[in-house]
Short mmCIF file of C-alpha atoms in Angstrom, two decimals:
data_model
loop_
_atom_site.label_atom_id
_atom_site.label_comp_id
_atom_site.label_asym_id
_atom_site.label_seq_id
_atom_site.Cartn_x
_atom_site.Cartn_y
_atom_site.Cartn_z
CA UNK A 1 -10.87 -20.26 35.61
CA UNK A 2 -12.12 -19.44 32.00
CA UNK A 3 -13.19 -21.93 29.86
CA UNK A 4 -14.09 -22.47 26.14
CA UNK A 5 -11.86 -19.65 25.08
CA UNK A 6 -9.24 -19.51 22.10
CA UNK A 7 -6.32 -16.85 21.43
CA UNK A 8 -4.41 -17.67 18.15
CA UNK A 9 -0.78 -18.11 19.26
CA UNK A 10 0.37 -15.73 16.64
CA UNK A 11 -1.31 -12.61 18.22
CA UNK A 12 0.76 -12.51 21.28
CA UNK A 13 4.03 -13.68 19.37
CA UNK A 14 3.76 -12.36 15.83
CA UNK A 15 0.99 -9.89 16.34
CA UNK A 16 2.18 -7.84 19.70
CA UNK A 17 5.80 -7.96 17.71
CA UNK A 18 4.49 -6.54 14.80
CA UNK A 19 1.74 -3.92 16.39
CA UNK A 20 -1.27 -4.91 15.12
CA UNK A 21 -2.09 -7.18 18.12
CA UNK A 22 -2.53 -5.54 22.05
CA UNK A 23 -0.32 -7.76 24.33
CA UNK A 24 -3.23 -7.77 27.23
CA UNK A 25 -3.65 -11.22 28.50
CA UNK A 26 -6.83 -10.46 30.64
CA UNK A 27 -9.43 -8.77 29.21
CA UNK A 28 -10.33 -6.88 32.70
CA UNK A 29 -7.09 -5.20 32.76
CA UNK A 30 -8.92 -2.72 30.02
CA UNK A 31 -10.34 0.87 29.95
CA UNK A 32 -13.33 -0.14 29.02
CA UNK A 33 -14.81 3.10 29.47
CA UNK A 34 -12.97 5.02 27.26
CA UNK A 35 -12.67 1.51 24.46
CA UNK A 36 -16.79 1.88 24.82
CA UNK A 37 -17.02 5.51 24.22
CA UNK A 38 -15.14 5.20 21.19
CA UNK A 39 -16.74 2.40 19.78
CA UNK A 40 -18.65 2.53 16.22
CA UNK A 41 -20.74 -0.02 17.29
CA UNK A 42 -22.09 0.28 20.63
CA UNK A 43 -21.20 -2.96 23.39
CA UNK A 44 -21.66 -4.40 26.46
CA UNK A 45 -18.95 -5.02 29.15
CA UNK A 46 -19.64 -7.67 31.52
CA UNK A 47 -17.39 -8.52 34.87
CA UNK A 48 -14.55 -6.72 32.41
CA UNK A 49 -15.14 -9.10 29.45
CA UNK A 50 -16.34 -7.11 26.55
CA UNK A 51 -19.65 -8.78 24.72
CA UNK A 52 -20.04 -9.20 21.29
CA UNK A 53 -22.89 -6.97 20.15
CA UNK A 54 -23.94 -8.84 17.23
CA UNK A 55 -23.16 -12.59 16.69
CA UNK A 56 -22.20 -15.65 18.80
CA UNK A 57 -18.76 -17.35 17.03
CA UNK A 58 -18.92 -20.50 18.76
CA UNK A 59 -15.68 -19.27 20.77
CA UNK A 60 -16.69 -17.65 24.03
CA UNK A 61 -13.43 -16.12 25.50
CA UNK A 62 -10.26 -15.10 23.90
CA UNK A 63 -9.33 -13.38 20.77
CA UNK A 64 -9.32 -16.24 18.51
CA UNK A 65 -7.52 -14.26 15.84
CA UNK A 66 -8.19 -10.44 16.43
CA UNK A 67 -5.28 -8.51 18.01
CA UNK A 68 -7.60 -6.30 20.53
CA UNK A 69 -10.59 -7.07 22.72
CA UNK A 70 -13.69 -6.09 21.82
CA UNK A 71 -13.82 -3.91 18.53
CA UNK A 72 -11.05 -4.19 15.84
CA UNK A 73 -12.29 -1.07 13.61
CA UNK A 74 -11.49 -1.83 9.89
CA UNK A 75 -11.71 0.19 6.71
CA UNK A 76 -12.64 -1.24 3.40
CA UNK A 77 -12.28 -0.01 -0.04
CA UNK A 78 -15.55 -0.10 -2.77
CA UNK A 79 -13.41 0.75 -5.65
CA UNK A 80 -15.31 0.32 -9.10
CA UNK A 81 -14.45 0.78 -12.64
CA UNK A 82 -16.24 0.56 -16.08
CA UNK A 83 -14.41 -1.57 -18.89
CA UNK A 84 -15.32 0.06 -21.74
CA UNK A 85 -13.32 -0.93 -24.74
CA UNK A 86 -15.88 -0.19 -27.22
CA UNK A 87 -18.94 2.58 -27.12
CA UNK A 88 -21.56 -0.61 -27.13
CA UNK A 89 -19.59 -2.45 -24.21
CA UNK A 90 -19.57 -2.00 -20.57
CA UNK A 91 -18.53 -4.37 -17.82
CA UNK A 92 -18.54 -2.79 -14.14
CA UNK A 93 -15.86 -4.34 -12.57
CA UNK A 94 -14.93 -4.36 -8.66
CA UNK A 95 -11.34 -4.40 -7.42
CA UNK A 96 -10.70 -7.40 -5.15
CA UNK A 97 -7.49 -9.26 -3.85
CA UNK A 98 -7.03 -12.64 -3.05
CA UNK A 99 -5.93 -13.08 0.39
CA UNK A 100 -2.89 -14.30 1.58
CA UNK A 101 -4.24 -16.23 4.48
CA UNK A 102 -6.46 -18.75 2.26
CA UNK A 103 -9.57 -16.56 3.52
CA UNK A 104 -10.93 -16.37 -0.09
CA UNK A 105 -11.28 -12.94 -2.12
CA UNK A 106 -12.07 -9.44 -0.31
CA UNK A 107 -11.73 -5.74 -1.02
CA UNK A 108 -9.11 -4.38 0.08
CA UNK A 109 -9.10 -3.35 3.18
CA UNK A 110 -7.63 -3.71 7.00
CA UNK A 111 -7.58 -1.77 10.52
CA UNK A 112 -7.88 1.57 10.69
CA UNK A 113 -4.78 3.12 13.10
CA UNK A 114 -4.97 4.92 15.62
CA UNK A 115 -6.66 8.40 15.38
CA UNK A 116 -6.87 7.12 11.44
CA UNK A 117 -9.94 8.68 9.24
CA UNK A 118 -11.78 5.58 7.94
CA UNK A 119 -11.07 7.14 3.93
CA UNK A 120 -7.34 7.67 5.34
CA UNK A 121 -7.30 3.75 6.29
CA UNK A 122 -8.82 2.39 3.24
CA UNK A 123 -6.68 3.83 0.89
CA UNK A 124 -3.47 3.36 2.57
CA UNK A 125 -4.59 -0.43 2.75
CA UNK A 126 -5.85 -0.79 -0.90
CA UNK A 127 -2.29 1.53 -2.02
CA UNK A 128 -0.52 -1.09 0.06
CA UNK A 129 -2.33 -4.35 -1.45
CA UNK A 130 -3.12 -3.40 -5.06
CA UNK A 131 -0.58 -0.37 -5.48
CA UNK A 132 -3.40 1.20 -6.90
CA UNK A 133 -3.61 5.31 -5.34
CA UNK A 134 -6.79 6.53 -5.56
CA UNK A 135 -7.61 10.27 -4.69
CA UNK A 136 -9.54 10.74 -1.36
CA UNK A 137 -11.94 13.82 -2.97
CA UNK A 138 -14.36 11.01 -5.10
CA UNK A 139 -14.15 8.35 -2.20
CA UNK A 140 -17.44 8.55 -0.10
CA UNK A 141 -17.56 6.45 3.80
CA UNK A 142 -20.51 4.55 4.82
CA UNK A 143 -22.15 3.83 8.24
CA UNK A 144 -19.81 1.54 10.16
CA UNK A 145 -21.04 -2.17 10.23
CA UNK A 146 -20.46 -5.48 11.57
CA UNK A 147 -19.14 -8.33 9.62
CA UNK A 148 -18.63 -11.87 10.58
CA UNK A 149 -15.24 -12.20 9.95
CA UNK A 150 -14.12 -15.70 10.95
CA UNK A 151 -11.32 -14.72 12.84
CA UNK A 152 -13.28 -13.34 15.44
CA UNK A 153 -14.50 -14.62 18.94
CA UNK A 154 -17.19 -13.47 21.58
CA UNK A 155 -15.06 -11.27 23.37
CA UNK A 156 -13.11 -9.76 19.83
CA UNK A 157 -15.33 -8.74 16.55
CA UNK A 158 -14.51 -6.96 13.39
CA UNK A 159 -16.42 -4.12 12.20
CA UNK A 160 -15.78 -1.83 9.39
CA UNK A 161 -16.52 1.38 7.72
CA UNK A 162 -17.21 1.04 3.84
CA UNK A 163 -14.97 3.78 1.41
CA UNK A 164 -16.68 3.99 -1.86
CA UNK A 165 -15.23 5.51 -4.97
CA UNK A 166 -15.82 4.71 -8.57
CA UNK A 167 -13.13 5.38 -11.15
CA UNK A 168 -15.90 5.83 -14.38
CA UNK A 169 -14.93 4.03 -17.87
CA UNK A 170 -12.00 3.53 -19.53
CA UNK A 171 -10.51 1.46 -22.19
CA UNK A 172 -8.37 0.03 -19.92
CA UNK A 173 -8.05 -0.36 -16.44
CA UNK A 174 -6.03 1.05 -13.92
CA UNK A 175 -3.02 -1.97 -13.89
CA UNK A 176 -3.20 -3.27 -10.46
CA UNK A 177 -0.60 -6.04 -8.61
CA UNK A 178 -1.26 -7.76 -5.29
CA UNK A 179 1.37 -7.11 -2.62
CA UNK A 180 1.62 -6.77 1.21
CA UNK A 181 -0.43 -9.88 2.62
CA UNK A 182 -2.38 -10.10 -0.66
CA UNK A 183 -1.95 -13.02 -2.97
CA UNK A 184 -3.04 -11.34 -5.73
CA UNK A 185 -4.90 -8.07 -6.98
CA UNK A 186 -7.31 -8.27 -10.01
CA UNK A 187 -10.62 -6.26 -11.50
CA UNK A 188 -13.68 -8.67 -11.20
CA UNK A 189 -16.56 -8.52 -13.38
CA UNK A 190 -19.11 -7.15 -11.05
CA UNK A 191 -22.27 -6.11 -12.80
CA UNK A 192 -24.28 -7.80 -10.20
CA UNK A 193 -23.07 -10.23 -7.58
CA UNK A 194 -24.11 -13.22 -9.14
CA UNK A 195 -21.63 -11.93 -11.84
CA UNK A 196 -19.07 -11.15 -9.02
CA UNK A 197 -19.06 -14.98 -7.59
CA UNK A 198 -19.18 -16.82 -10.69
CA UNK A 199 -16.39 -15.37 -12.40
CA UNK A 200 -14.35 -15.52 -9.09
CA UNK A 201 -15.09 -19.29 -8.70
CA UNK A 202 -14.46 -20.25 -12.24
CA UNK A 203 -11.34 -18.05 -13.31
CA UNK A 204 -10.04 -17.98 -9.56
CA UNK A 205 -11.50 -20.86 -7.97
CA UNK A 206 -12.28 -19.03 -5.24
CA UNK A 207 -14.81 -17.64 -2.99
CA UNK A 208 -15.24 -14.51 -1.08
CA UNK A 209 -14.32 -13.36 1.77
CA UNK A 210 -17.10 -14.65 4.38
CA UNK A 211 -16.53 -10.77 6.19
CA UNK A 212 -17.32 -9.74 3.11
CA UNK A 213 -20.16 -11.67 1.19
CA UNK A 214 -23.28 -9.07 2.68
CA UNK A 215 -20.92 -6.18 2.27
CA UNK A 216 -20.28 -6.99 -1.43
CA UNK A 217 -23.42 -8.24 -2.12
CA UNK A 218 -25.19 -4.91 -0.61
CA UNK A 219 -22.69 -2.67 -2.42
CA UNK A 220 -23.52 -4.50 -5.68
CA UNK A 221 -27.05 -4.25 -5.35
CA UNK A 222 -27.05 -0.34 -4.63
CA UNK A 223 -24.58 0.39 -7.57
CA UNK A 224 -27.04 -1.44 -9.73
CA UNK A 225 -29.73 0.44 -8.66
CA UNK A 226 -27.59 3.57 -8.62
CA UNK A 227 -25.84 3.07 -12.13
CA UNK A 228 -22.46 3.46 -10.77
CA UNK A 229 -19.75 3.48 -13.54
CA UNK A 230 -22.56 3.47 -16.26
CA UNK A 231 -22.66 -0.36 -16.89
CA UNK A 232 -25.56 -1.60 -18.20
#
């Protein structure tokens, strides 16, 4: 008998009925071959239970509150734009949303779909949460990484490819509105990510995302360094 493991209820209720959760009970019952070989992130299968190849959560069997075992491949979307309402001012500002779950703030972003491009996923999911369409010719994908989302367990991780794209300066930005299973949508002063968290904790009073802390704060850095959207 297993022991110390946690599935959310809602993934075999809410999350098989809707399709974004796998309604496998055991774990063993998988191909893991074939999960393995398509894996961004290489991982270890051991007596059929997959092995989290970066972290230990603290919950050693189950899903906790990822609808498939082993990798849940996400897409998230970098989108930047300059506020520029006057030639001497520039604000770099990130798009965010504010989750729906009580998570805190992330980029937009979810799982990519079956046989899904990573720049495909990301902005279908920021379209779908900000209403905000974005071309797919000025977004650039990163190297898939790990994050430590919270709803993950030993045996069910999230990782995620990054989809840059910077929409340059403008007087105004693009107008932006949460929906799906965002709470809200809104264009955070981002010039670094000291910038990022201050304004989100005292205009919001919120936090971000912990999936998405070093994926922000690394983005951040490397626009900074890069001069994305010209801010200075």
């Amino acid at each position: 008998m297993v022991t110390g493991g946690y599935t959310h209820p809602d993934v075999l209720t809410i999350g098989v009925r809707d399709g974004w959760a796998e309604p496998v009970t055991d774990p063993a019952e998988i191909d893991w071959p074939v999960r393995q070989a398509a894996a961004a992130i290489p991982f270890e299968v051991v007596a059929g239970r997959p092995v989290n190849p970066c972290a230990k959560t603290g919950i050693r069997h189950g899903r906790n509150e990822l609808g498939l075992w082993g990798e849940n491949l996400m897409a998230d979307a970098l989108i930047t734009a300059t506020h520029a309402p006057s030639p001497g001012e520039a604000c770099r500002c990130l798009l965010m949303v504010e989750r729906g779950d009580g998570l805190g703030w992330a980029v937009p972003g979810g799982a990519a779909e079956p046989g899904e491009t990573a720049t495909a996923a990301a902005l279908r999911e920021l379209a779908e949460e900000t209403c905000l369409v974005v071309p797919a010719d000025i977004c650039a994908a990163g190297e898939a990484v790990y994050v430590p989302d919270p709803r993950a367990s030993d045996e069910a991780w999230a990782v995620t490819v990054p989809v840059a794209a910077d929409l340059g300066r403008a007087a105004y930005l693009p107008l932006v509105t949460g929906a799906d299973d965002a709470r809200l949508a809104a264009w955070i002063p981002a010039n670094d990510y000291d910038v990022l968290t201050w304004f989100l904790a005292e205009v919001h009073a919120g936090v971000i995302f912990p999936a998405h802390v070093a994926l922000v704060g690394q983005f951040l850095a490397a626009a900074a360094v890069n001069g994305a959207g010209g801010a200075k």
